[in-house]
Tab-separated table of C-alpha atoms in Angstrom:
chain	number	residue	atom	x	y	z
L	8	MET	CA	-5.632	16.993	-13.501
L	9	ASN	CA	-2.711	16.623	-15.429
L	10	ARG	CA	0.856	14.099	-15.912
L	11	SER	CA	2.843	17.676	-15.052
L	12	ALA	CA	0.512	18.474	-12.173
L	13	ARG	CA	0.787	15.477	-11.186
L	14	VAL	CA	3.769	14.813	-10.819
L	15	LEU	CA	4.364	18.607	-9.259
L	16	VAL	CA	1.994	17.200	-6.282
L	17	ILE	CA	4.357	14.120	-5.673
L	18	VAL	CA	7.214	15.888	-5.605
L	19	LEU	CA	5.803	18.027	-3.455
L	20	ALA	CA	4.423	15.113	-1.109
L	21	VAL	CA	7.985	13.942	-1.060
L	22	GLY	CA	9.857	17.560	-0.339
L	23	LEU	CA	6.776	17.439	3.268
L	24	LEU	CA	7.602	13.812	4.146
L	25	LEU	CA	10.887	14.842	3.949
L	26	GLY	CA	10.471	17.834	5.871
L	27	MET	CA	8.267	16.511	8.272
L	28	GLY	CA	11.203	13.690	8.827
L	29	VAL	CA	14.210	16.112	9.482
L	30	HIS	CA	11.454	18.227	11.969
L	31	PHE	CA	10.298	15.625	13.954
L	32	ASP	CA	13.543	13.934	14.442
L	33	THR	CA	14.450	17.080	15.515
L	34	GLN	CA	12.324	18.437	17.942
L	35	TYR	CA	10.711	14.901	19.081
L	36	ASP	CA	13.646	14.454	22.151
L	37	ASP	CA	12.141	17.906	23.496
L	38	ARG	CA	8.228	16.613	23.100
L	39	TRP	CA	9.188	13.666	24.325
L	40	PRO	CA	8.385	12.934	28.294
L	41	TYR	CA	11.129	11.319	29.608
L	42	PRO	CA	14.856	11.034	28.664
L	43	THR	CA	14.975	9.809	25.687
L	44	THR	CA	17.385	6.175	25.654
L	45	ASP	CA	20.662	8.074	23.978
L	46	ALA	CA	20.621	10.260	27.493
L	47	ILE	CA	19.837	7.056	29.093
L	48	GLU	CA	23.462	5.580	28.099
L	49	ALA	CA	25.342	8.136	27.963
L	50	ASP	CA	24.029	9.673	31.625
L	51	ASP	CA	26.439	9.589	34.881
L	52	GLY	CA	24.011	9.556	37.323
L	53	ALA	CA	22.748	12.597	36.570
L	54	LEU	CA	18.755	11.266	36.030
L	55	VAL	CA	19.406	8.792	38.518
L	56	GLY	CA	16.062	8.648	40.084
L	57	GLN	CA	14.164	10.302	37.242
L	58	GLU	CA	11.647	8.600	35.108
L	59	VAL	CA	12.042	6.812	32.141
L	60	PHE	CA	9.877	4.476	29.241
L	61	VAL	CA	12.074	2.247	27.077
L	62	SER	CA	10.930	-0.236	24.557
L	63	GLY	CA	13.558	-3.287	24.136
L	64	VAL	CA	13.857	-6.724	23.804
L	65	VAL	CA	14.227	-9.141	26.558
L	66	ASP	CA	17.548	-10.830	26.402
L	67	ARG	CA	17.298	-13.140	29.849
L	68	VAL	CA	14.919	-13.245	32.590
L	69	ASP	CA	15.403	-14.736	36.162
L	70	ARG	CA	12.042	-15.451	37.846
L	71	ALA	CA	13.307	-15.398	41.239
L	72	ALA	CA	15.435	-12.109	41.077
L	73	ASP	CA	12.427	-10.519	39.428
L	74	THR	CA	14.187	-9.020	37.556
L	75	GLY	CA	14.770	-9.232	33.494
L	76	ARG	CA	17.713	-8.128	31.098
L	77	ILE	CA	16.745	-6.393	28.254
L	78	LEU	CA	18.496	-4.690	25.296
L	79	VAL	CA	17.545	-1.055	24.851
L	80	SER	CA	17.826	0.572	21.071
L	81	THR	CA	20.109	4.104	21.256
L	82	ALA	CA	21.407	5.853	18.116
L	83	ASP	CA	24.930	3.775	18.182
L	84	GLY	CA	23.056	0.451	18.844
L	85	PRO	CA	22.077	-1.428	21.520
L	86	PHE	CA	22.875	-1.063	25.334
L	87	GLU	CA	21.299	-3.667	28.351
L	88	MET	CA	19.722	-2.383	31.478
L	89	THR	CA	18.278	-4.243	33.701
L	90	VAL	CA	14.850	-4.242	34.934
L	91	GLN	CA	13.803	-5.207	38.701
L	92	ASN	CA	10.282	-6.316	39.318
L	93	PHE	CA	9.827	-7.678	35.914
L	94	ASP	CA	6.548	-9.464	36.400
L	95	ALA	CA	5.735	-9.897	32.006
L	96	PRO	CA	5.517	-13.144	30.587
L	97	VAL	CA	7.675	-12.359	28.379
L	98	GLN	CA	9.825	-14.819	26.738
L	99	GLN	CA	13.674	-14.367	25.562
L	100	GLY	CA	13.162	-12.510	22.570
L	101	GLY	CA	10.102	-10.674	23.158
L	102	ALA	CA	9.406	-7.398	23.500
L	103	VAL	CA	8.689	-5.368	26.565
L	104	GLN	CA	7.912	-1.692	27.378
L	105	VAL	CA	8.840	-0.507	30.860
L	106	VAL	CA	8.258	2.855	33.221
L	107	GLY	CA	9.932	2.927	35.853
L	108	ARG	CA	12.391	5.482	38.332
L	109	LEU	CA	15.846	5.057	36.747
L	110	ASP	CA	18.258	4.159	39.537
L	111	SER	CA	22.361	3.925	39.307
L	112	ASP	CA	24.300	1.009	36.326
L	113	HIS	CA	21.139	0.921	33.894
L	114	THR	CA	18.400	-0.223	36.075
L	115	ILE	CA	15.263	0.440	36.149
L	116	ASP	CA	13.721	-0.299	39.586
L	117	ALA	CA	9.783	-1.133	37.422
L	118	ARG	CA	6.337	0.779	37.680
L	119	THR	CA	5.268	-1.101	35.136
L	120	VAL	CA	6.189	-3.145	33.163
L	121	ARG	CA	3.904	-4.450	29.204
L	122	VAL	CA	4.980	-7.158	27.008
L	123	VAL	CA	4.281	-5.865	23.440
L	124	ASN	CA	5.721	-8.890	21.999
L	125	PRO	CA	6.245	-12.484	24.374
L	126	SER	CA	8.815	-13.878	21.909
L	127	GLY	CA	10.691	-13.241	19.342
L	128	SER	CA	8.170	-15.271	17.461
L	129	SER	CA	5.693	-13.185	17.401
L	130	THR	CA	7.379	-10.580	15.178
L	131	LEU	CA	7.547	-12.807	12.306
L	132	PHE	CA	4.340	-13.707	12.406
L	133	LYS	CA	2.648	-9.960	12.812
L	134	TYR	CA	4.630	-9.787	9.497
L	135	GLY	CA	3.493	-12.771	7.810
L	136	VAL	CA	0.043	-11.921	8.390
L	137	SER	CA	0.808	-7.791	7.364
L	138	LEU	CA	2.431	-9.663	3.619
L	139	VAL	CA	-1.112	-11.134	3.742
L	140	GLY	CA	-2.673	-8.309	4.084
L	141	ALA	CA	-0.338	-6.189	1.796
L	142	ALA	CA	-0.975	-9.029	-1.176
L	143	LEU	CA	-5.361	-9.054	-0.600
L	144	VAL	CA	-5.098	-5.203	-0.746
L	145	THR	CA	-2.949	-5.248	-4.119
L	146	ALA	CA	-5.274	-7.896	-5.247
L	147	LEU	CA	-8.091	-6.045	-4.656
L	148	VAL	CA	-6.957	-2.961	-5.976
L	149	LEU	CA	-6.057	-4.095	-9.163
L	150	ARG	CA	-9.511	-5.698	-9.434
L	151	HIS	CA	-11.320	-3.178	-9.365
L	152	TRP	CA	-9.142	-0.059	-11.121
L	153	ARG	CA	-6.649	-0.389	-14.417
L	154	ILE	CA	-3.928	1.484	-15.425
L	155	ASP	CA	-4.757	3.547	-18.340
L	156	PRO	CA	-1.376	3.487	-20.183
L	157	ARG	CA	-2.602	6.354	-22.210
L	158	THR	CA	-3.148	8.475	-18.806
L	159	LEU	CA	-1.015	6.795	-17.187
L	160	SER	CA	-3.341	6.573	-13.739
L	161	PHE	CA	-6.349	4.871	-12.312
L	162	GLU	CA	-9.191	3.971	-14.224
L	163	VAL	CA	-12.037	1.769	-13.224
L	164	ARG	CA	-13.120	-1.593	-14.524
L	165	ARG	CA	-16.054	-1.490	-16.061
L	166	ASP	CA	-16.022	-4.966	-15.221
L	167	GLY	CA	-14.507	-5.185	-12.145
T	14	MET	CA	0.791	-0.558	15.381
T	15	ALA	CA	-1.670	-3.386	14.972
T	16	ASP	CA	-0.530	-5.555	11.994
T	17	LEU	CA	-1.100	-4.508	7.459
T	18	LEU	CA	-4.061	-7.660	7.789
T	19	THR	CA	-6.161	-6.231	10.373
T	20	HIS	CA	-5.514	-2.478	8.717
T	21	VAL	CA	-7.461	-3.150	5.642
T	22	LEU	CA	-9.976	-5.397	6.718
T	23	VAL	CA	-11.658	-2.496	9.796
T	24	PRO	CA	-12.772	0.048	6.710
T	25	PHE	CA	-14.192	-2.903	4.650
T	26	VAL	CA	-15.707	-3.790	8.026
T	27	LEU	CA	-16.690	-0.210	8.412
T	28	LEU	CA	-17.751	0.845	4.610
T	29	THR	CA	-19.426	-2.617	3.466
T	30	PRO	CA	-22.493	-2.412	5.688
T	31	LEU	CA	-22.793	1.450	4.658
T	32	SER	CA	-22.862	0.510	0.950
T	33	TRP	CA	-25.919	-1.405	1.295
T	34	ARG	CA	-27.970	2.449	2.387
T	35	LEU	CA	-25.109	4.174	-0.020
T	36	SER	CA	-25.714	2.895	-3.591
T	37	TRP	CA	-23.163	5.576	-4.290
T	38	LEU	CA	-20.516	3.755	-2.111
T	39	SER	CA	-19.585	1.155	-4.293
T	40	ASP	CA	-16.803	-1.309	-4.187
T	41	GLN	CA	-13.741	0.197	-5.964
T	42	TRP	CA	-14.215	3.525	-3.362
T	43	ILE	CA	-14.075	1.077	-1.098
T	44	VAL	CA	-11.192	-0.687	-1.717
T	45	LEU	CA	-9.365	2.882	-1.890
T	46	ALA	CA	-9.739	2.772	1.450
T	47	MET	CA	-8.255	-0.339	2.415
T	48	ALA	CA	-5.795	0.328	0.515
T	49	GLY	CA	-5.508	3.896	2.738
T	50	ALA	CA	-5.153	2.012	6.318
T	51	ALA	CA	-2.533	0.603	4.599
T	52	ILE	CA	-0.548	3.661	4.888
T	53	PRO	CA	0.609	3.530	8.211
T	54	ASP	CA	2.174	0.579	8.320
T	55	LEU	CA	4.872	2.151	5.540
T	56	VAL	CA	6.326	3.330	7.962
T	57	LYS	CA	8.101	-0.238	8.121
T	58	ILE	CA	10.196	1.171	5.371
T	59	ARG	CA	12.696	1.253	7.728
T	60	ILE	CA	13.550	-1.635	7.668
T	61	VAL	CA	14.318	-2.117	3.973
T	62	LEU	CA	15.785	2.001	3.929
T	63	ASP	CA	17.867	2.855	7.696
T	64	SER	CA	16.669	6.280	8.128
T	65	ARG	CA	20.473	6.982	9.072
T	66	VAL	CA	20.766	6.255	5.469
T	67	ILE	CA	18.174	9.256	4.495
T	68	GLU	CA	20.918	11.123	7.721
T	69	SER	CA	23.554	10.890	5.781
T	70	LEU	CA	22.308	11.622	2.793
T	71	LEU	CA	20.552	14.963	3.451
T	72	GLY	CA	23.081	15.927	5.924
T	73	VAL	CA	20.441	16.315	9.375
T	74	PRO	CA	19.069	13.771	11.861
T	75	PHE	CA	15.535	12.733	10.338
T	76	SER	CA	12.764	9.922	11.696
T	77	TYR	CA	10.077	8.114	9.504
T	78	ALA	CA	8.025	8.333	12.065
T	79	PRO	CA	5.987	11.076	10.312
T	80	ILE	CA	4.696	8.428	8.117
T	81	SER	CA	2.905	6.469	10.637
T	82	THR	CA	0.819	10.416	11.763
T	83	LEU	CA	-1.926	12.636	10.768
T	84	GLY	CA	0.278	13.601	8.415
T	85	GLY	CA	2.014	11.624	7.181
T	86	VAL	CA	-1.553	10.245	6.199
T	87	LEU	CA	-2.690	13.332	4.339
T	88	VAL	CA	1.002	13.684	2.377
T	89	VAL	CA	0.977	10.841	1.150
T	90	ALA	CA	-2.750	10.103	0.608
T	91	ALA	CA	-2.462	13.316	-1.736
T	92	ALA	CA	0.381	11.324	-3.691
T	93	ILE	CA	-1.379	8.310	-4.205
T	94	ALA	CA	-4.645	9.948	-5.475
T	95	VAL	CA	-2.983	12.187	-7.986
T	96	CYS	CA	-2.650	8.712	-9.728
T	97	PHE	CA	-6.679	8.381	-10.276
T	98	GLY	CA	-6.894	11.260	-12.768
T	99	ASP	CA	-10.339	12.413	-12.981
T	100	HIS	CA	-11.443	10.472	-9.421
T	101	ALA	CA	-8.641	12.227	-7.905
T	102	ARG	CA	-10.175	13.976	-4.495
T	103	ARG	CA	-13.355	11.503	-4.254
T	104	ALA	CA	-10.308	9.031	-4.230
T	105	TYR	CA	-8.455	11.084	-1.410
T	106	GLY	CA	-11.148	11.201	0.892
T	107	TYR	CA	-11.478	7.592	0.684
T	108	ILE	CA	-7.983	6.762	1.039
T	109	VAL	CA	-7.594	9.897	3.910
T	110	PHE	CA	-10.308	7.320	5.691
T	111	GLY	CA	-8.714	4.643	5.618
T	112	GLY	CA	-5.529	5.845	6.912
T	113	LEU	CA	-7.427	7.959	9.341
T	114	THR	CA	-9.287	4.166	10.996
T	115	SER	CA	-5.116	2.828	10.929
T	116	LEU	CA	-3.909	5.820	12.936
T	117	VAL	CA	-6.929	5.274	15.730
T	118	LEU	CA	-7.084	1.616	15.714
T	119	ASP	CA	-3.663	1.954	16.535
T	120	GLY	CA	-3.939	4.852	19.127
T	121	LEU	CA	-5.879	2.018	21.051
T	122	ARG	CA	-2.738	-0.113	21.349
T	123	VAL	CA	-1.161	-0.815	24.673
T	124	PHE	CA	1.852	2.115	25.398
T	125	ALA	CA	2.802	1.680	29.390
T	126	ASP	CA	2.428	4.722	30.463
T	127	GLY	CA	-1.320	4.757	29.410
T	128	GLN	CA	-0.338	7.540	26.737
T	129	ALA	CA	-0.208	6.669	23.123
T	130	ASN	CA	2.830	8.014	20.846
T	131	PHE	CA	2.450	11.466	18.784
T	132	TRP	CA	-0.262	10.421	15.909
T	133	LEU	CA	-1.570	14.121	15.556
T	134	TYR	CA	1.981	15.177	14.260
T	135	PRO	CA	2.212	17.420	12.989
T	136	PHE	CA	-0.672	19.691	14.451
T	137	VAL	CA	-0.454	18.550	18.128
T	138	TRP	CA	2.634	17.088	19.939
T	139	TRP	CA	-0.090	15.497	22.336
T	140	ARG	CA	-0.176	11.702	23.809
T	141	PRO	CA	-3.887	11.084	23.817
T	142	PRO	CA	-4.514	8.523	26.227
T	143	THR	CA	-5.171	4.908	25.015
T	144	PRO	CA	-6.989	2.836	26.683
T	145	SER	CA	-4.614	-0.484	25.832
T	146	LEU	CA	-6.853	-2.524	23.786
T	147	TYR	CA	-4.146	-4.427	23.013
T	148	VAL	CA	-0.905	-5.274	21.416
T	149	THR	CA	0.832	-5.116	18.385
T	150	SER	CA	1.268	-9.363	17.942
T	151	ASP	CA	-1.854	-10.507	19.418
T	152	PRO	CA	-3.217	-12.654	17.060
T	153	ARG	CA	-6.779	-12.277	18.755
T	154	VAL	CA	-7.286	-9.146	17.574
T	155	THR	CA	-6.077	-10.138	13.799
T	156	ALA	CA	-9.183	-13.256	14.379
T	157	VAL	CA	-11.811	-10.573	15.546
T	158	ALA	CA	-10.680	-8.605	12.579
T	159	ILE	CA	-10.695	-11.944	9.511
T	160	ALA	CA	-14.498	-13.008	11.483
T	161	ALA	CA	-15.723	-9.283	11.171
T	162	ALA	CA	-14.340	-8.718	7.751
T	163	ALA	CA	-15.653	-12.781	6.891
T	164	THR	CA	-19.358	-12.236	8.631
T	165	VAL	CA	-19.804	-8.999	6.669
T	166	PHE	CA	-18.229	-10.541	3.006
T	167	LEU	CA	-21.079	-13.557	3.492
T	168	ALA	CA	-24.181	-11.186	4.392
T	169	ASP	CA	-22.761	-8.657	1.749
T	170	ARG	CA	-23.098	-11.789	-0.976
T	171	TYR	CA	-26.172	-12.317	0.256
T	172	ARG	CA	-27.794	-9.375	-0.788
T	173	ALA	CA	-26.515	-9.588	-3.399
T	174	GLY	CA	-27.409	-12.939	-4.558
T	175	PHE	CA	-31.294	-11.449	-2.876
T	176	GLY	CA	-31.412	-8.696	-5.147
T	177	GLU	CA	-30.749	-10.933	-8.508
């Protein structure tokens, strides 16, 4: 494949990715089977009683009252929700998914609470390990492949 | 999604034992599958370049989420594969394979309602059922992946030494 054909494929791929990104975002609200977090935040009572699914960062846990307060992201930034039946082994800064019935005042009567990150440090661990993975795969590719400056493409290293 | 290290180790663990039987499945192709496994993780570009920046440039709503879908893997893999010159077609297959292993692995993680995200987009808007096997930050997942990769690596070295 010559250089101009290669550039054309890459430009087409970037265009397709942008197109999919636009299509996905415009269709998502209609395809997601629950009210969106934007709709929940703006709700004036019309959504009360509906089942919702939200992800949020844990701000406070009250074990005695069996409730938790989570910060849920929207397009305009995070807002607070109170989760009843918050039975999950998670600390402040952790992340949870909640499915349950929406009550008034941004409160969810949780049916299921699943812990995604047990604490804030879990995210740090994940990113740290991911950096190791990125370094590993980069080193391995460059060990077996080299960039041919003449064709500006990867060629197999005969000594790889 | 699982961490990137786990993602890139899965194709290594799957393909290296196959390479013991298939002489044409050599290390340079296995590392391309490992690289392909990193494609869904490119969605993390949003950490450094917020989607709202793209939205303001395009003037329409935008999401990075398709990068972590079947369509995203097929498209990004094509852009990478053409950088492999005469090997582009073969490279594409291995890169896509690696990307698919990551999508399947991510499709097994915890979702509170028991259904994964729309990872088959754009071919179908469907959330496949997930067994909710693990949470993304569980170090035990990473430990299992490292242990499996170390076992395969040592077995591969042993075979290589045995063959000499």
